[in-house]
XYZ file of C-alpha atoms in Angstrom:
687
model
C 4.490 -28.634 0.402
C 3.951 -25.856 2.875
C 4.392 -22.239 1.961
C 4.170 -19.952 4.939
C 4.484 -16.198 4.910
C 5.198 -14.381 8.103
C 2.926 -11.545 9.096
C 4.036 -8.380 10.741
C 4.255 -8.253 14.524
C 1.607 -7.839 17.675
C 0.741 -6.819 21.951
C -1.874 -5.600 24.350
C -2.990 -1.994 24.481
C -1.405 1.410 24.286
C -1.172 2.759 27.823
C -3.701 5.530 28.259
C -1.066 7.984 29.402
C 0.723 7.759 26.049
C -2.394 8.640 24.087
C -3.341 11.390 26.542
C 0.186 12.773 26.494
C 0.357 12.848 22.699
C -3.018 14.528 22.302
C -2.358 16.885 25.191
C 0.922 17.957 23.657
C -0.780 18.682 20.338
C -3.525 20.655 22.059
C -0.999 22.659 24.065
C 1.072 23.454 20.974
C -2.077 24.399 19.094
C -2.932 26.910 21.801
C 0.459 28.563 22.197
C 1.885 28.617 18.665
C 1.469 32.031 17.061
C -1.441 32.111 14.620
C -1.275 35.692 13.431
C -1.042 34.582 9.829
C -3.425 31.681 10.202
C -6.258 31.470 7.728
C -9.397 29.359 7.641
C -9.274 26.044 5.891
C -9.126 26.281 2.122
C -12.361 26.486 0.209
C -11.784 23.108 -1.338
C -11.686 21.461 2.085
C -15.083 22.970 2.929
C -16.734 22.292 -0.403
C -19.660 19.881 -0.150
C -19.861 19.241 -3.863
C -18.320 16.320 -5.690
C -15.654 16.787 -8.309
C -17.063 17.326 -11.779
C -16.039 14.999 -14.587
C -13.964 17.801 -16.109
C -12.125 18.295 -12.816
C -11.551 14.566 -12.481
C -9.989 14.192 -15.911
C -7.768 17.238 -15.342
C -6.226 15.918 -12.109
C -2.445 16.309 -12.288
C -0.281 13.262 -11.533
C 3.463 12.649 -11.217
C 3.817 8.868 -10.846
C 3.935 7.961 -14.548
C 6.794 10.234 -15.644
C 8.034 11.906 -12.401
C 6.741 15.225 -13.680
C 3.320 16.803 -13.662
C 0.877 15.765 -16.377
C -2.869 15.359 -16.746
C -4.004 11.871 -15.784
C -6.216 11.718 -18.898
C -3.188 11.810 -21.219
C -0.854 9.554 -19.204
C 0.613 6.533 -21.002
C -0.136 4.077 -18.192
C -3.072 2.471 -16.422
C -3.395 5.091 -13.705
C -6.230 5.775 -11.268
C -6.382 8.703 -8.879
C -8.099 8.563 -5.493
C -8.749 12.200 -4.654
C -9.139 13.942 -1.308
C -12.820 14.346 -2.233
C -13.200 10.564 -2.663
C -11.673 9.985 0.764
C -13.916 12.603 2.342
C -17.151 11.459 0.676
C -16.641 7.701 1.165
C -14.998 7.759 4.595
C -12.364 4.970 4.431
C -10.750 4.456 7.823
C -7.307 3.471 6.511
C -5.173 3.229 3.379
C -6.166 -0.338 2.332
C -9.841 0.644 2.518
C -9.135 3.617 0.249
C -7.032 1.587 -2.197
C -9.915 -0.830 -2.664
C -11.597 1.898 -4.756
C -9.034 1.438 -7.550
C -9.971 -0.952 -10.378
C -7.783 -4.034 -10.609
C -6.521 -3.738 -7.021
C -7.416 -6.718 -4.823
C -7.678 -6.106 -1.074
C -8.134 -8.905 1.436
C -8.255 -8.119 5.141
C -6.762 -11.024 7.104
C -6.843 -9.691 10.656
C -6.628 -6.375 12.451
C -2.864 -6.428 11.848
C -2.519 -7.916 8.369
C -3.883 -7.077 4.930
C -3.189 -8.624 1.531
C -3.177 -5.957 -1.184
C -1.944 -6.196 -4.753
C -2.880 -5.083 -8.274
C -2.974 -7.606 -11.094
C -2.588 -10.767 -9.063
C -0.022 -12.514 -6.846
C -1.798 -11.283 -3.732
C -0.560 -12.408 -0.335
C -0.037 -11.201 3.224
C 3.388 -10.048 1.997
C 2.422 -9.071 -1.549
C 5.903 -8.264 -2.792
C 5.259 -6.998 -6.311
C 3.771 -3.644 -5.332
C 5.921 -0.611 -4.518
C 4.300 2.036 -2.304
C 5.533 5.536 -1.473
C 4.395 8.364 0.789
C 5.652 11.796 -0.351
C 8.445 10.014 -2.217
C 9.480 7.839 0.754
C 9.415 4.104 0.011
C 7.388 2.064 2.518
C 8.192 -1.339 0.975
C 9.965 -3.453 3.612
C 13.309 -5.071 2.676
C 12.904 -7.672 5.445
C 9.953 -9.748 4.166
C 8.898 -7.862 1.038
C 5.621 -6.068 0.517
C 4.098 -3.231 2.496
C 3.231 -3.598 6.212
C -0.013 -1.611 5.942
C -0.549 -1.783 9.682
C 2.455 0.548 10.134
C 1.086 3.117 7.667
C -1.636 4.619 9.841
C -2.296 8.148 8.596
C -4.580 11.100 9.137
C -6.785 10.460 6.118
C -7.849 14.131 5.935
C -4.201 15.058 5.198
C -4.036 13.066 1.954
C -4.145 15.202 -1.188
C -4.356 12.274 -3.608
C -3.328 8.647 -4.091
C -2.020 7.725 -7.522
C -2.361 4.021 -8.329
C -0.457 2.652 -11.328
C -1.462 -0.854 -12.383
C 1.457 -2.360 -14.206
C 5.234 -2.006 -13.899
C 6.770 1.308 -12.872
C 10.339 0.098 -12.459
C 11.749 2.295 -15.241
C 11.411 5.271 -12.898
C 10.814 3.821 -9.444
C 13.084 0.791 -9.491
C 12.927 -2.769 -8.196
C 9.719 -4.220 -6.722
C 7.501 -1.909 -8.810
C 6.450 -5.032 -10.728
C 2.651 -5.214 -10.725
C 2.069 -1.638 -9.677
C 2.986 1.544 -7.828
C 1.005 3.365 -5.127
C 2.136 6.971 -4.714
C 0.539 8.827 -1.785
C 0.876 12.621 -1.697
C -0.080 14.550 1.416
C -1.304 18.133 1.541
C 1.117 20.977 2.085
C 1.124 22.663 5.478
C -0.355 25.782 3.867
C -3.435 23.783 2.813
C -4.089 22.707 6.405
C -3.916 26.067 8.190
C -6.252 26.081 11.183
C -7.385 23.463 13.675
C -9.126 20.200 12.859
C -10.461 17.714 15.417
C -12.331 14.489 14.755
C -13.764 11.826 17.038
C -15.516 8.591 16.168
C -17.292 5.862 18.118
C -18.899 2.615 17.049
C -18.559 -1.134 16.816
C -15.594 -2.610 14.987
C -13.540 0.561 15.057
C -14.545 1.254 18.626
C -13.044 4.697 18.907
C -10.829 7.139 17.068
C -9.658 10.609 17.955
C -7.570 13.003 15.862
C -6.286 16.511 16.492
C -4.401 18.557 13.910
C -3.262 22.176 13.971
C -1.765 24.142 11.086
C -0.139 27.524 11.562
C 2.177 30.054 9.927
C 5.748 30.352 11.194
C 6.464 33.351 8.989
C 5.570 34.979 5.709
C 6.811 32.000 3.670
C 6.781 29.152 6.187
C 3.829 27.032 7.321
C 3.641 24.022 9.615
C 1.228 21.468 11.003
C 1.304 19.030 13.883
C -1.065 16.165 14.490
C -1.845 13.160 16.675
C -4.339 10.345 16.246
C -5.374 7.312 18.309
C -7.733 4.505 17.436
C -8.858 1.090 18.671
C -9.847 -1.720 16.304
C -11.757 -4.669 17.728
C -10.491 -8.129 16.638
C -12.107 -9.974 13.757
C -14.191 -13.086 14.345
C -12.070 -16.245 14.483
C -12.746 -19.911 13.767
C -9.901 -21.100 16.035
C -9.988 -21.016 19.832
C -7.071 -18.601 19.999
C -7.968 -15.139 21.234
C -6.874 -11.749 19.918
C -7.061 -8.458 21.795
C -8.034 -5.151 20.172
C -5.402 -3.369 18.110
C -4.532 0.005 19.638
C -2.582 2.472 17.514
C -1.088 5.906 17.937
C 0.373 8.140 15.245
C 1.818 11.629 15.685
C 3.854 13.841 13.394
C 4.591 17.171 11.799
C 5.167 18.887 8.458
C 6.945 22.173 7.687
C 6.913 23.854 4.244
C 9.104 26.836 3.374
C 8.961 28.876 0.160
C 11.894 31.051 -0.829
C 11.667 34.344 -2.675
C 12.397 32.427 -5.881
C 9.488 30.062 -5.137
C 11.831 27.189 -4.334
C 10.303 24.831 -1.756
C 11.822 23.097 1.245
C 9.773 20.466 3.084
C 10.377 18.630 6.354
C 8.124 15.820 7.588
C 8.338 13.430 10.509
C 6.099 10.856 12.143
C 5.959 8.243 14.883
C 3.613 5.258 14.713
C 3.011 2.643 17.402
C 0.508 -0.226 17.448
C -0.049 -2.895 20.090
C -2.080 -6.033 20.529
C -1.704 -9.552 21.887
C -3.090 -12.899 20.873
C -2.787 -16.631 21.456
C -0.495 -17.936 18.724
C -0.432 -21.522 17.507
C 2.835 -23.217 18.465
C 4.088 -26.705 17.668
C 5.874 -29.302 19.776
C 7.441 -32.699 19.120
C 5.704 -33.952 22.283
C 1.978 -34.403 22.873
C -0.323 -32.576 22.354
C 1.919 -31.367 19.444
C -0.158 -28.201 18.933
C -0.233 -25.559 21.664
C -1.509 -22.070 22.227
C 0.891 -19.546 23.696
C 0.445 -15.881 24.330
C 2.102 -13.642 21.777
C 2.808 -9.989 22.446
C 2.909 -7.822 19.383
C 4.369 -4.327 19.423
C 5.304 -2.426 16.280
C 6.912 1.012 16.160
C 8.011 3.023 13.156
C 9.346 6.546 12.732
C 10.642 8.671 9.879
C 12.252 12.013 9.075
C 12.199 13.348 5.510
C 13.438 16.473 3.780
C 12.729 17.486 0.199
C 14.190 20.534 -1.569
C 12.880 21.543 -4.998
C 14.202 24.431 -7.050
C 14.581 25.686 -10.615
C 17.947 26.696 -12.053
C 18.559 29.684 -14.305
C 18.841 27.251 -17.215
C 15.274 26.067 -16.603
C 16.048 22.711 -14.986
C 13.753 21.538 -12.194
C 15.827 19.817 -9.517
C 14.586 17.840 -6.490
C 16.856 16.646 -3.676
C 15.352 14.210 -1.193
C 16.644 12.385 1.848
C 14.924 10.388 4.558
C 15.599 8.254 7.612
C 13.296 5.331 8.473
C 13.315 3.402 11.749
C 11.295 0.288 12.626
C 11.145 -1.845 15.766
C 8.925 -4.938 16.000
C 8.628 -7.445 18.834
C 6.741 -10.719 18.601
C 7.003 -14.069 20.344
C 8.527 -15.837 17.307
C 10.787 -13.037 16.056
C 11.887 -9.458 16.580
C 13.286 -6.918 14.168
C 14.901 -3.519 14.330
C 16.108 -1.728 11.226
C 17.246 1.662 9.976
C 17.011 2.869 6.371
C 18.885 5.913 5.051
C 17.972 7.067 1.536
C 19.284 9.976 -0.543
C 18.120 10.772 -4.084
C 18.332 13.569 -6.614
C 16.300 14.102 -9.800
C 16.602 16.573 -12.666
C 13.873 17.519 -15.138
C 14.936 19.515 -18.210
C 13.381 20.141 -21.626
C 15.821 20.133 -24.548
C 13.908 22.097 -27.126
C 10.327 21.263 -28.117
C 10.998 17.570 -28.814
C 12.871 16.133 -25.824
C 11.679 16.273 -22.226
C 14.210 14.433 -20.046
C 13.946 13.272 -16.429
C 16.989 11.675 -14.791
C 18.233 10.913 -11.329
C 20.394 8.840 -9.008
C 20.210 7.627 -5.432
C 21.788 5.581 -2.634
C 19.979 3.571 0.035
C 21.443 1.856 3.089
C 19.575 -0.787 5.105
C 20.834 -2.084 8.468
C 19.007 -4.427 10.810
C 19.244 -6.623 13.885
C 16.838 -9.540 14.261
C 15.928 -12.128 16.854
C 14.384 -15.516 16.247
C 12.820 -18.530 17.966
C 12.573 -22.288 17.581
C 9.825 -21.727 14.983
C 11.408 -18.977 12.964
C 15.085 -18.102 13.011
C 17.538 -16.045 11.006
C 20.884 -17.432 9.918
C 22.581 -14.119 10.774
C 21.526 -11.704 13.488
C 22.605 -8.534 11.662
C 22.822 -7.487 8.046
C 23.729 -4.398 6.055
C 22.705 -3.978 2.420
C 23.197 -1.198 -0.118
C 21.241 -0.114 -3.150
C 22.666 2.192 -5.838
C 20.295 3.499 -8.507
C 20.306 5.702 -11.590
C 17.663 6.333 -14.215
C 16.992 8.423 -17.308
C 13.803 8.862 -19.316
C 13.192 10.933 -22.442
C 9.714 11.865 -23.647
C 10.090 12.477 -27.377
C 7.431 14.511 -29.165
C 7.065 13.160 -32.696
C 3.874 15.011 -33.618
C 3.199 18.087 -31.454
C 0.040 17.833 -29.351
C -0.555 14.296 -30.589
C 2.160 11.615 -30.604
C 4.826 11.091 -27.948
C 7.199 8.186 -27.339
C 8.872 7.781 -23.957
C 12.047 5.711 -23.614
C 13.957 5.122 -20.408
C 15.617 2.705 -18.053
C 16.475 2.258 -14.402
C 19.858 0.726 -13.554
C 20.392 -0.611 -10.041
C 22.986 -2.488 -8.055
C 21.720 -4.359 -4.977
C 23.531 -6.503 -2.421
C 21.727 -9.714 -3.410
C 21.706 -10.035 -7.210
C 24.082 -7.272 -8.307
C 23.221 -5.264 -11.409
C 19.635 -5.076 -12.633
C 18.476 -3.165 -15.730
C 14.796 -2.284 -16.077
C 14.035 -0.585 -19.414
C 10.692 0.562 -20.748
C 9.111 2.222 -23.756
C 5.721 3.937 -23.887
C 3.812 5.641 -26.672
C 0.655 7.760 -26.581
C -1.561 9.362 -29.203
C -3.739 12.124 -27.783
C -6.650 13.963 -29.356
C -7.003 16.855 -26.931
C -9.515 16.082 -24.202
C -11.429 13.661 -26.404
C -9.379 10.455 -26.306
C -5.955 8.936 -25.645
C -4.524 5.652 -26.922
C -1.377 4.358 -25.259
C 0.824 1.275 -25.346
C 3.820 0.165 -23.301
C 6.442 -2.564 -22.983
C 8.556 -2.707 -19.827
C 10.761 -4.957 -17.738
C 10.671 -5.048 -13.937
C 12.278 -7.185 -11.257
C 11.448 -8.121 -7.678
C 14.685 -8.471 -5.719
C 15.179 -11.043 -2.915
C 14.481 -10.079 0.668
C 16.481 -10.653 3.820
C 14.062 -13.400 4.904
C 14.208 -15.233 1.564
C 17.998 -15.462 1.634
C 18.677 -16.353 5.271
C 15.964 -17.927 7.459
C 14.991 -21.326 8.819
C 11.254 -21.818 9.225
C 9.641 -24.682 11.171
C 5.973 -23.851 10.744
C 4.306 -27.194 11.489
C 4.518 -30.526 13.319
C 2.413 -33.401 11.982
C 1.361 -35.755 14.828
C 2.115 -39.500 14.594
C -0.310 -41.736 12.717
C -0.718 -45.400 11.877
C 1.310 -44.863 8.722
C 4.021 -42.852 10.451
C 4.581 -43.616 14.149
C 6.938 -40.655 14.595
C 6.005 -36.967 14.648
C 7.056 -35.108 11.494
C 8.552 -31.636 11.623
C 8.235 -29.521 8.492
C 11.261 -27.329 7.753
C 11.620 -24.658 5.094
C 15.136 -23.371 4.564
C 15.775 -20.099 2.770
C 17.952 -20.425 -0.300
C 21.089 -18.230 -0.196
C 21.050 -18.359 -4.009
C 17.419 -17.262 -4.326
C 17.267 -15.110 -7.453
C 15.243 -12.074 -8.479
C 11.818 -12.524 -10.051
C 11.457 -10.915 -13.480
C 8.535 -9.555 -15.484
C 8.145 -8.424 -19.075
C 4.820 -6.593 -19.417
C 2.882 -5.659 -22.549
C 0.078 -3.116 -22.086
C -2.506 -1.355 -24.236
C -4.952 1.301 -23.073
C -7.661 3.640 -24.321
C -9.362 6.616 -22.646
C -12.218 8.614 -24.065
C -14.423 11.461 -22.937
C -17.663 10.491 -24.642
C -19.336 13.808 -23.774
C -19.268 16.306 -20.929
C -20.816 13.724 -18.578
C -19.359 10.318 -19.518
C -15.771 9.050 -19.757
C -14.368 5.582 -20.355
C -10.999 4.020 -19.488
C -9.835 0.587 -20.674
C -6.541 -1.274 -20.138
C -5.434 -4.723 -21.219
C -2.176 -6.438 -20.364
C -0.093 -9.559 -20.860
C 2.500 -10.196 -18.148
C 5.287 -12.721 -18.738
C 6.966 -13.857 -15.472
C 10.183 -15.779 -14.904
C 11.841 -17.244 -11.782
C 8.774 -16.904 -9.533
C 9.248 -18.120 -5.968
C 8.580 -21.818 -5.332
C 9.127 -24.361 -2.541
C 11.222 -27.372 -3.535
C 11.258 -30.705 -1.646
C 14.657 -31.970 -0.477
C 13.506 -35.238 1.096
C 13.264 -36.502 4.672
C 15.611 -37.463 7.464
C 15.328 -38.866 10.989
C 16.604 -37.083 14.078
C 16.832 -38.457 17.618
C 17.099 -35.058 19.326
C 15.212 -34.007 21.410
C 12.977 -37.025 20.695
C 12.900 -39.342 17.668
C 11.129 -37.565 14.816
C 11.069 -37.224 11.032
C 12.153 -33.972 9.388
C 10.592 -33.025 6.070
C 13.105 -30.748 4.324
C 12.256 -28.121 1.708
C 13.976 -25.049 0.295
C 12.844 -21.913 -1.488
C 13.545 -21.732 -5.201
C 12.714 -19.941 -8.446
C 10.864 -22.827 -10.036
C 7.717 -21.228 -11.492
C 7.212 -19.314 -14.721
C 4.259 -18.309 -16.822
C 1.953 -15.443 -17.630
C -1.180 -13.553 -16.692
C -3.720 -11.976 -19.017
C -6.065 -9.311 -17.752
C -8.482 -6.526 -18.631
C -9.694 -3.513 -16.638
C -12.515 -1.115 -17.552
C -13.720 2.042 -15.813
C -16.726 4.281 -16.568
C -17.366 7.686 -14.980
C -20.832 9.204 -15.309
C -21.741 12.687 -14.101
C -25.415 11.869 -13.681
C -26.250 15.318 -12.270
C -24.166 18.385 -11.538
C -23.606 17.175 -7.982
C -23.883 13.415 -8.444
C -21.049 11.306 -9.843
C -21.236 7.558 -10.464
C -18.339 5.247 -11.250
C -18.221 1.582 -12.241
C -15.213 -0.664 -12.852
C -14.591 -4.277 -13.796
C -11.342 -6.247 -13.691
C -10.630 -9.816 -14.731
C -7.436 -11.867 -14.542
C -6.369 -15.289 -15.797
C -3.182 -17.200 -14.897
C -1.159 -19.585 -17.054
C 1.665 -20.883 -14.860
C 3.961 -23.880 -15.192
C 6.994 -25.371 -13.486
C 10.473 -24.549 -14.679
C 12.643 -27.537 -15.644
C 13.653 -29.397 -12.479
C 10.997 -27.918 -10.189
C 8.587 -30.185 -8.306
C 6.397 -27.574 -6.575
C 2.895 -28.510 -7.686
C 1.252 -26.812 -4.692
C 2.153 -23.249 -5.648
C 0.696 -23.720 -9.131
C -2.715 -23.990 -7.468
C -2.134 -21.632 -4.568
C -0.995 -18.586 -6.553
C -4.022 -18.346 -8.904
C -6.346 -19.424 -6.111
C -5.645 -16.348 -3.987
C -6.738 -13.849 -6.655
C -10.401 -13.340 -7.644
C -11.108 -14.089 -11.295
C -13.482 -11.097 -11.500
C -13.968 -7.923 -9.449
C -16.759 -5.380 -9.924
C -16.827 -2.036 -8.105
C -19.497 0.685 -8.003
C -19.079 4.131 -6.447
C -21.519 6.988 -5.881
C -20.837 10.477 -4.535
C -23.732 12.920 -4.242
C -24.459 16.273 -2.649
C -28.055 16.138 -1.409
C -28.333 19.855 -0.721
C -29.230 21.564 2.560
C -25.827 20.510 3.954
C -26.237 16.757 3.385
C -23.910 14.488 1.376
C -23.956 10.762 0.728
C -21.271 8.401 -0.527
C -21.583 4.716 -1.331
C -19.196 1.985 -2.439
C -20.218 -1.533 -3.482
C -17.827 -4.247 -4.612
C -18.114 -7.901 -5.565
C -15.336 -10.427 -5.993
C -15.455 -14.045 -7.059
C -14.182 -16.845 -4.857
C -10.569 -17.490 -3.897
C -10.644 -21.144 -4.874
C -7.387 -22.367 -3.318
C -7.911 -20.372 -0.139
C -11.418 -21.511 0.713
C -12.800 -17.967 0.626
C -16.235 -17.800 -1.059
C -17.399 -15.003 -3.324
C -18.851 -12.050 -1.471
C -20.300 -8.570 -1.941
C -19.418 -5.633 0.283
C -21.339 -2.398 0.835
C -19.985 0.760 2.480
C -22.159 3.856 3.026
C -21.488 7.292 4.460
C -24.200 9.865 5.223
C -22.942 13.254 6.413
C -24.588 16.423 7.692
C -22.755 19.726 7.891
C -24.855 22.247 9.838
C -22.129 24.888 9.543
C -18.681 25.424 8.073
C -17.175 24.310 11.386
C -19.068 21.088 12.117
C -19.747 17.852 10.259
C -21.423 14.685 11.555
C -21.167 11.441 9.601
C -22.744 8.009 9.984
C -20.438 5.442 8.376
C -21.305 1.808 7.731
C -18.844 -0.767 6.394
C -19.469 -4.341 5.205
C -23.189 -3.876 5.729
C -24.540 -6.840 3.760
C -23.672 -9.605 6.218
C -22.746 -10.008 9.867
C -19.203 -11.189 9.013
C -17.300 -12.659 6.067
C -13.767 -13.914 5.318
C -11.657 -12.037 2.778
C -8.263 -13.767 2.732
C -6.568 -16.798 4.349
C -4.071 -16.499 7.169
C -1.440 -18.287 5.054
C -0.695 -18.615 1.380
C -2.273 -22.092 1.231
C -5.515 -21.228 2.950
C -6.659 -22.693 6.251
C -8.841 -21.148 8.975
C -9.652 -17.523 8.266
C -10.744 -14.608 10.395
C -14.007 -12.957 9.377
C -14.438 -9.229 8.879
C -17.467 -8.060 10.885
C -20.093 -5.482 9.987
C -19.146 -2.066 11.370
C -21.172 1.093 12.051
C -19.738 4.231 13.613
C -20.601 7.871 14.179
C -17.908 10.445 13.491
C -17.885 14.158 14.371
C -15.433 16.641 12.802
C -14.764 20.217 13.881
C -12.565 22.723 12.076
C -11.570 26.263 12.847
């Protein structure tokens, strides 16, 4: 059986005039926009010291219950990547930052594709993780998963990244099966002033960013930004060639505060990336396997508005709407889609015992696609709708100690109709000393456009002595492909041992049903265009089973300005075929693309006299079915800040070896690209 997952699109290079124009426009606006009310960057952005353990445990999060709460008392396996972590460790993109989280597996495939998933089922289109940026969903309805290449961001603008391992569908809806990533960016007020950064080195050959924040009035602040970068291609074992990936991102944010302290936010961005490569193509005539040039261009844009206010009755209300546009062009397919999403939420406390969050939303998805002889869609255009509503009540049974949270998300989608995703959580808290929590929840992963209506011809097997005719492999999407379902059982414990050591443990048992499989339909012979055999298969829901896993995290404040962190995650699969299924290949492939063990170590230290140092080391065991050996990675960042305005950083990534593979190009393994060692120098100036 062949399981093939399509990656997101590719082309050559961004014309220089586009990058120059974008940066020039930002510089011009920065110089002419009034800055009478501008202030220097906030103290926190200039602070060289690491967060203390007390600060870390007090970080406020919203992903678990859609309202602010301390992460230490949350009834979920949550990890927060702070702005300080991003600054001290210097990740160049979101996947590199998300690797810090325990239990999150990250495998870089190429400059354009990354496999990223918590708690297993990792793939180039890992479809059981829901990701959001400022409340805007970046999960793609076309193939499933998150196209991380299209999420290029100014990393200095991120306030925090909340990572939930485990289902979050009760509040966030379908596809929040194995986890939720919620990225929150800084307000415009927090980025007043000008920030410029430039980097140069091997691997990431150059990057340049310019951001300017300014006041538009007494209660209104704004920022504009632009960033370009070039990523050299990874090392390849095949003769096909890949050009560098050139990307450009530009955008804005406006925040307005009313006299009643209501807030109105507008954000917008445009992202373009280009490369080109020689793609493998297949023919029914000799030599059967060809190389043909593939142009790859991907563009995305969004506009979002968010209005938050408090009524006289004490209800906190948030109204959000956004427009997403994507346009991808590749030699084997093209895609253009528009998403319109509107949602409202209400948070109200009914006395001391009931704290209720509820909401409803509508999402429209429209697309137009183009195919090829290798990959084609059964319909060129499609429109789908999603209607959602949820309610969750946090019930206080023993004040300051015991709470039970009950809720459910109800959705209606265009593929499987009604889906109900309930959950119940309980937590016992002893102040800042320890928290014990437990949860049971149901989550579903709904079908994608590609899974319901495509015809894939990913391979031609040349003739042999046993079969004198070439064989074409065909995978047909199943129009009856069903949702995948999860029932998750979780137990967690957090403790602050003393003022310098904390511990966080989570264990889980995930029970899956109707997991995607590939079912054989038999063979046939065709005489057009030449005599050949066709091997027919179809997607199905023929796998079920469970995973069992544990995750542990220790924070140690070794010195006042030196914090160490260590985490360990392990995962075991127990999968089997549903009655009638014959897909033995996936039973090996799915567990074989997730490391059995992952260990991660992090260090952040202020060395005094304007020097800081951050280090991140991780080790993962082999990916047995994918042919990827175990490896250890080391990232280091050494920074010198001679003044409040300037910082110079030397950043090394993957320092232990010249190059190593992290994930296969397809679900079943095969030749992999190798991630090279990278060293770069980065200068940052702020005013």
